[in-house]
XYZ file of C-alpha atoms in Angstrom:
347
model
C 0.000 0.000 0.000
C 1.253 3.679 -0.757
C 3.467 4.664 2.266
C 4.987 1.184 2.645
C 8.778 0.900 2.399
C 9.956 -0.830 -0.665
C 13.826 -1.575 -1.736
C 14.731 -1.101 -4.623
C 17.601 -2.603 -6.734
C 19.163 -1.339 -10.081
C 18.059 1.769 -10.204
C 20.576 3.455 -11.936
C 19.254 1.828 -14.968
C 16.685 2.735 -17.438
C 14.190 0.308 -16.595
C 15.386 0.415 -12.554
C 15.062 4.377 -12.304
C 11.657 4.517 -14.237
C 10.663 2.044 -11.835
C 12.038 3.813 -8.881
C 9.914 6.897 -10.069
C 6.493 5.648 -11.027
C 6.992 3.696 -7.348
C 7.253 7.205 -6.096
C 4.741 8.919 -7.521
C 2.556 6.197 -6.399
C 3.417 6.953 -2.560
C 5.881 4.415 -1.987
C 8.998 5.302 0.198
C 11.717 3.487 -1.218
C 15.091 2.390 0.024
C 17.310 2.590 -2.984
C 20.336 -0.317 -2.650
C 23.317 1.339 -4.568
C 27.112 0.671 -4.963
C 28.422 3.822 -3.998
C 27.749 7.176 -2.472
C 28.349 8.379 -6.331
C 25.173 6.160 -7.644
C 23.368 7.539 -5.088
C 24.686 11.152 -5.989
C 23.744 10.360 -9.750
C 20.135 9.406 -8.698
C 19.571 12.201 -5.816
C 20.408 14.747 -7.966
C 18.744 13.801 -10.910
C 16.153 17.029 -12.490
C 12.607 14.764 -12.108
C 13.377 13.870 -8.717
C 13.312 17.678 -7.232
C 11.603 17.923 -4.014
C 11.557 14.377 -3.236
C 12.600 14.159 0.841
C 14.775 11.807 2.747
C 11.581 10.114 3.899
C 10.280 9.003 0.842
C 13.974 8.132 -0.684
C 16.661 7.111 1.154
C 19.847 5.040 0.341
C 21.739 2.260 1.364
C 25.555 1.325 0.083
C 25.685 -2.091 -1.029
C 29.206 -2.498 -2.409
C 29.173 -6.191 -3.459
C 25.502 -7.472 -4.319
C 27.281 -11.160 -4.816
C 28.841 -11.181 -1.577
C 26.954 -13.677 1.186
C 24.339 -12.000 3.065
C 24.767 -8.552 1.090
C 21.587 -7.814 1.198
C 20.964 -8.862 4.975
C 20.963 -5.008 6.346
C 19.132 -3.584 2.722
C 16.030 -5.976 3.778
C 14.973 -5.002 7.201
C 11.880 -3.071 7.504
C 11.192 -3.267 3.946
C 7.760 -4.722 2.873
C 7.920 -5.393 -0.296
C 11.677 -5.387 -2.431
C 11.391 -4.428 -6.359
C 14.503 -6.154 -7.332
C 15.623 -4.694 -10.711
C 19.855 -5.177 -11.347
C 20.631 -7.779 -13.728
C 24.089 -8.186 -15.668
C 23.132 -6.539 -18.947
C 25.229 -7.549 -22.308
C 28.148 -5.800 -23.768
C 30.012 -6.341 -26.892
C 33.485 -6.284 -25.081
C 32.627 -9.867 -23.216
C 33.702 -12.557 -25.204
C 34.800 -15.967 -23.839
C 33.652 -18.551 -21.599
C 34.803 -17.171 -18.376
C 33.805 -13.508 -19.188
C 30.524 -14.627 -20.342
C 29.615 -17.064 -17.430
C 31.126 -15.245 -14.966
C 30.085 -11.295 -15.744
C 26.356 -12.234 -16.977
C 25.581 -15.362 -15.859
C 26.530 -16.269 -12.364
C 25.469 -12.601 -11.174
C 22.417 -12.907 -12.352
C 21.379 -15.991 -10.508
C 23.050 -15.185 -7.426
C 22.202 -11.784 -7.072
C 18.405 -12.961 -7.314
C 18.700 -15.941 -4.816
C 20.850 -13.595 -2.634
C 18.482 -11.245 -2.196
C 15.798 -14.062 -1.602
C 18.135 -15.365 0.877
C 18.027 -12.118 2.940
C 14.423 -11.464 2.547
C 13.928 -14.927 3.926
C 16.307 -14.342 6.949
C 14.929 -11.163 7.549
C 11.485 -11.622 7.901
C 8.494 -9.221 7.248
C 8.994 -8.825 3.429
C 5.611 -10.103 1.880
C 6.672 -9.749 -1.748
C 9.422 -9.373 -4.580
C 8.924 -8.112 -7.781
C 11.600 -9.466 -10.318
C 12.251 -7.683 -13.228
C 13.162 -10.701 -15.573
C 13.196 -10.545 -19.233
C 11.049 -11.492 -22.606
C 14.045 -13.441 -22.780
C 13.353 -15.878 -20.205
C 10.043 -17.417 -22.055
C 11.328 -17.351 -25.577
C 12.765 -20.420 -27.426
C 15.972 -19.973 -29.266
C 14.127 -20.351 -32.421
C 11.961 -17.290 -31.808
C 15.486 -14.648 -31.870
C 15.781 -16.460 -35.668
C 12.649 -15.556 -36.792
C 12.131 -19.028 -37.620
C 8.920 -19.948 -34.920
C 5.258 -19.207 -35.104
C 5.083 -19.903 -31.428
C 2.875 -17.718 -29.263
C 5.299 -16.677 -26.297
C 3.371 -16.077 -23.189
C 3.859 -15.520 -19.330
C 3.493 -19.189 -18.650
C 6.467 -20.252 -21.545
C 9.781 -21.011 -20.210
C 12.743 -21.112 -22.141
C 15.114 -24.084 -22.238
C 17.962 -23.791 -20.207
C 20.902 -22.459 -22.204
C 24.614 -24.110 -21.537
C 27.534 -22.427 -21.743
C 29.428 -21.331 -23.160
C 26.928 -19.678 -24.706
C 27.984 -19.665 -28.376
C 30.561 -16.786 -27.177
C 27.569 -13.944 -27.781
C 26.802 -11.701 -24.870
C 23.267 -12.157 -26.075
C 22.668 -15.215 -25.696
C 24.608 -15.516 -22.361
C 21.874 -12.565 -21.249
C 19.336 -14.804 -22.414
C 20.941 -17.886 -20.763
C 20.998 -15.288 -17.646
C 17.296 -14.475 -17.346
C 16.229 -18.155 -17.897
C 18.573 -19.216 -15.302
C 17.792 -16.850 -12.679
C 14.080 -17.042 -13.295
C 14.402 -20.757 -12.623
C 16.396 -20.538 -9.927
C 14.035 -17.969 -7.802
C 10.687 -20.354 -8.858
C 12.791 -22.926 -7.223
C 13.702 -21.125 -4.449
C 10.104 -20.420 -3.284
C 8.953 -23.923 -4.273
C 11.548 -25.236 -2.203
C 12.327 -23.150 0.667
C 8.426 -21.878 1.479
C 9.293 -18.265 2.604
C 7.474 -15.711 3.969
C 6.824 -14.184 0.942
C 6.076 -14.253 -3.109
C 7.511 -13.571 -5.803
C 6.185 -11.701 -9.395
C 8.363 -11.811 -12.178
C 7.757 -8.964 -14.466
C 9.354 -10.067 -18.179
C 9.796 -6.859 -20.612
C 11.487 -7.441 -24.021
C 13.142 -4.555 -25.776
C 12.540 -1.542 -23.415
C 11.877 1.994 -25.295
C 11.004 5.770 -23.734
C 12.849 8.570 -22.187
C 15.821 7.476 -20.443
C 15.544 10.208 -17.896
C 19.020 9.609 -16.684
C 20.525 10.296 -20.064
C 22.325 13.881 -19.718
C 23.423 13.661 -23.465
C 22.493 12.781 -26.632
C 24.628 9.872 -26.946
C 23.279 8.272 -23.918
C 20.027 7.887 -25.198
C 21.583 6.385 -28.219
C 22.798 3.011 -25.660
C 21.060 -0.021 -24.725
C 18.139 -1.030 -26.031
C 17.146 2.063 -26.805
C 20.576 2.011 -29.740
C 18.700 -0.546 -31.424
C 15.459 1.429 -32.152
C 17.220 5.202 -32.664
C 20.207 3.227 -34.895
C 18.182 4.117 -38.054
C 17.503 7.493 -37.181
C 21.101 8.291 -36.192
C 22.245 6.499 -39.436
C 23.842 3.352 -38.620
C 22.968 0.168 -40.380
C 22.440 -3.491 -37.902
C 23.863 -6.013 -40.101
C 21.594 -8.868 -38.982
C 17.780 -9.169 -38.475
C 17.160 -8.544 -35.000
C 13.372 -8.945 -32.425
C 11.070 -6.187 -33.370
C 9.307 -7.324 -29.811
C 8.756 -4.448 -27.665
C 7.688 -2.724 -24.691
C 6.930 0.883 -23.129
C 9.301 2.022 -20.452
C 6.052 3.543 -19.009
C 3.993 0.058 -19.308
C 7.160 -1.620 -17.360
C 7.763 0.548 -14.569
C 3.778 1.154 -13.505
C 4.114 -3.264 -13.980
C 5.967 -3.415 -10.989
C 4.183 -0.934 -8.884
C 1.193 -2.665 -9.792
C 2.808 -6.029 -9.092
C 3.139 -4.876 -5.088
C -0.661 -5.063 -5.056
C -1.263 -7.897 -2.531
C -4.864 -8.116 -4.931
C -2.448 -9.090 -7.838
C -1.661 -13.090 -7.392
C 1.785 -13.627 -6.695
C 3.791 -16.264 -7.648
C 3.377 -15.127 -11.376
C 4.786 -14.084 -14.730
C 3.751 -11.588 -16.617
C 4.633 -10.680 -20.150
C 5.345 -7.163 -20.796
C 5.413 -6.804 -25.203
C 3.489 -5.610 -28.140
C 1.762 -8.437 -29.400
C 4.101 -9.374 -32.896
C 1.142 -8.726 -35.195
C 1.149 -5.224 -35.845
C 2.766 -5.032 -39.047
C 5.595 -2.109 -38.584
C 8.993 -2.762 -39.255
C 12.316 -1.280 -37.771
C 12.713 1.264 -40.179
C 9.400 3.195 -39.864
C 11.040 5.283 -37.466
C 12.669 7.555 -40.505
C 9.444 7.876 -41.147
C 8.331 8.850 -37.713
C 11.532 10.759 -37.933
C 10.258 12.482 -40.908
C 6.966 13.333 -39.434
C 7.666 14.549 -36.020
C 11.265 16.003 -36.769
C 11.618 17.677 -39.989
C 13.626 19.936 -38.693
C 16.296 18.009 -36.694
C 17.035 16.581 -40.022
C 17.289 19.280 -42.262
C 19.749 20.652 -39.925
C 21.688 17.105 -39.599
C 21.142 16.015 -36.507
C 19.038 13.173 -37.404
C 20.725 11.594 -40.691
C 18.086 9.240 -40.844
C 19.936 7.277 -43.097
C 20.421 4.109 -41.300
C 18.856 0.363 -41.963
C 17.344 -2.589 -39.833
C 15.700 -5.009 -40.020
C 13.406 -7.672 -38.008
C 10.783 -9.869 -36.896
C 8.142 -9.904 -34.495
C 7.496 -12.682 -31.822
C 3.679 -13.181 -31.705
C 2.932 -12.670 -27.761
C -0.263 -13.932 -25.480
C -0.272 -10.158 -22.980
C -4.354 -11.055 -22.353
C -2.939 -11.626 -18.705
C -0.855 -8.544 -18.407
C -3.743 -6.206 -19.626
C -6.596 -8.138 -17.650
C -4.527 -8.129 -14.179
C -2.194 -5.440 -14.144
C -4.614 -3.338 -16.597
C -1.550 -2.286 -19.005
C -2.165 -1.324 -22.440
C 0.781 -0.872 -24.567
C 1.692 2.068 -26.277
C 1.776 2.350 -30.036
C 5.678 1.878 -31.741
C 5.419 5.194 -32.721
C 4.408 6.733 -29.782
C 7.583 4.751 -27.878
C 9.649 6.394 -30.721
C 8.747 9.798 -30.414
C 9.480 9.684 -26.974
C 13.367 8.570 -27.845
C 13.970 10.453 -30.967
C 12.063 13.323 -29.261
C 14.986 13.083 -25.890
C 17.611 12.833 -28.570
C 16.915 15.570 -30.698
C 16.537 17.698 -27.214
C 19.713 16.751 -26.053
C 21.554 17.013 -29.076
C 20.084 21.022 -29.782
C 20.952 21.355 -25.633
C 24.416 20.628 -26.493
C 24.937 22.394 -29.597
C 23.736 25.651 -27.876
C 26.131 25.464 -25.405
């Protein structure tokens, strides 16, 4: 309920901090777990958060989130713990060792680590996971070669390593994994408390962290703006995706003790809508005339993909989430980037 104290993980992420602000705009006072007094800093400070008191945010250093019991002193008092950090891919990690060891492992033990404590602690009634579209998918859907309806009850096969030595894959190996892991956990161990697992697939809207245009042009949301910005994606890639808006008020809704726990639930458009990667120079061409006659956007670029046909009937019955349009998620990127990119040329 709004005034209960909620931890919060990751969020000095996209998806984390959009969480951590629709959770406070709902009346939540949240207990952020950071690395440093510098994450903290970057969050505190942050424009959207202005007025926001000590009592409804406060912080708490967690240095090591894979060290035993790290989370033992984060979980006391909280209610409810919206657990959002997750290893996310980068081109640099190549290799078995880098692969298993920087995406993988984390991933698992940083969600049965913070079960652990929850458990220990007592009091916490619920965790919201934020897993991944990933998790439920078969390895034939990231092909394009599957008519398979992905839905909130799927489950991915377990992916071995070492994970064909692509950062993606390990990711997806990661979120199936975990996901597995934590259903075990509560099957098993009979805690206190459930667990929701929230699954999002590519992730677009205002990265309100983002204090230049190249940051918005990072992470999922590179994929989507790549056209725009004029770069060209070699290979065929998911055109499954999700507002940041849809995701974050997922997990505040998720802390509803109404909403059945123990769950998945599917956070996508639903794969039939027939756009395609590039309409967005045509969005581009619509919304921003301007930003490209004066070269910001190039709006040369190329992509292509395929959608993943997805069952969301649960998502929008329970959680009452209706996705935004592809366009609208797009004019809310292109839209930050062209911002950001006038703010800097000003300067």
């Amino acid at each position: 309920m709004s005034g209960d104290l909620v931890l919060i993980t990751g969020a000095t992420g996209l998806v984390g901090f959009g969480v951590l602000r629709a959770a406070l705009e709902h009346g939540y006072r949240l207990r952020a777990a950071v690395r440093s007094e510098q994450k903290a800093e970057i969050i505190r400070s942050n424009p959207t958060l202005k007025g926001i008191s000590e009592d409804q945010l406060s912080f708490v250093i967690v240095p090591d989130i894979l060290a035993d019991g790290a989370f033992d002193e984060a979980v006391k008092g909280v209610k409810f713990i919206l657990h959002v950090a997750s290893p996310v891919p980068r081109l640099d990690l190549t290799g078995y060792d880098d692969l298993d060891a920087e995406i993988v492992q984390p991933a698992i033990q940083g969600t049965v680590g913070i079960f652990k404590s929850a458990q220990k602690a007592g009091g916490v009634q619920r965790i919201v996971v934020t897993s991944s579209g990933a998790a439920l998918v078969p390895m034939s859907a990231f092909t394009g070669t599957t008519d398979e309806v992905v839905g909130p009850d799927s489950r991915g096969e377990p992916l071995p390593s070492p994970y064909m030595n692509n950062a993606q894959i390990a990711y997806n190996a990661s979120k199936i994994h975990a996901l597995k892991h934590a259903e075990d956990f509560i099957a098993t161990e009979q805690p206190g408390f459930d667990a929701v697992h929230i699954h999002p697939v590519i992730v677009l809207g205002r990265n309100e962290l983002a204090l230049k245009a190249a940051e918005v042009d990072n992470g999922s949301l590179s994929f989507a703006i790549g056209p725009v910005v004029g770069r060209h994606h070699p290979t065929p890639f998911p055109l499954t995706v999700t507002s940041l808006t849809s995701v974050a008020l997922a997990h505040v809704r998720a802390l509803d003790p109404k909403v059945p726990g123990n769950q998945s639930y599917l956070l996508a458009n639903k794969g039939d809508e027939g756009y395609h990667w590039d309409d967005v120079k045509e969005y581009a061409k619509k919304h921003f005339p301007k930003a490209i006659e004066d070269g910001t956007l190039p709006n040369n670029g190329s992509m292509t993909g395929f959608g993943i046909k997805a069952d969301v009937s649960k998502t929008e019955e329970i959680l009452g989430i209706r996705e935004k349009t592809f366009e609208e998620m797009m004019i809310e990127v292109i839209g930050q980037y062209v911002e950001l990119a006038a703010k800097e040329k000003a300067q």
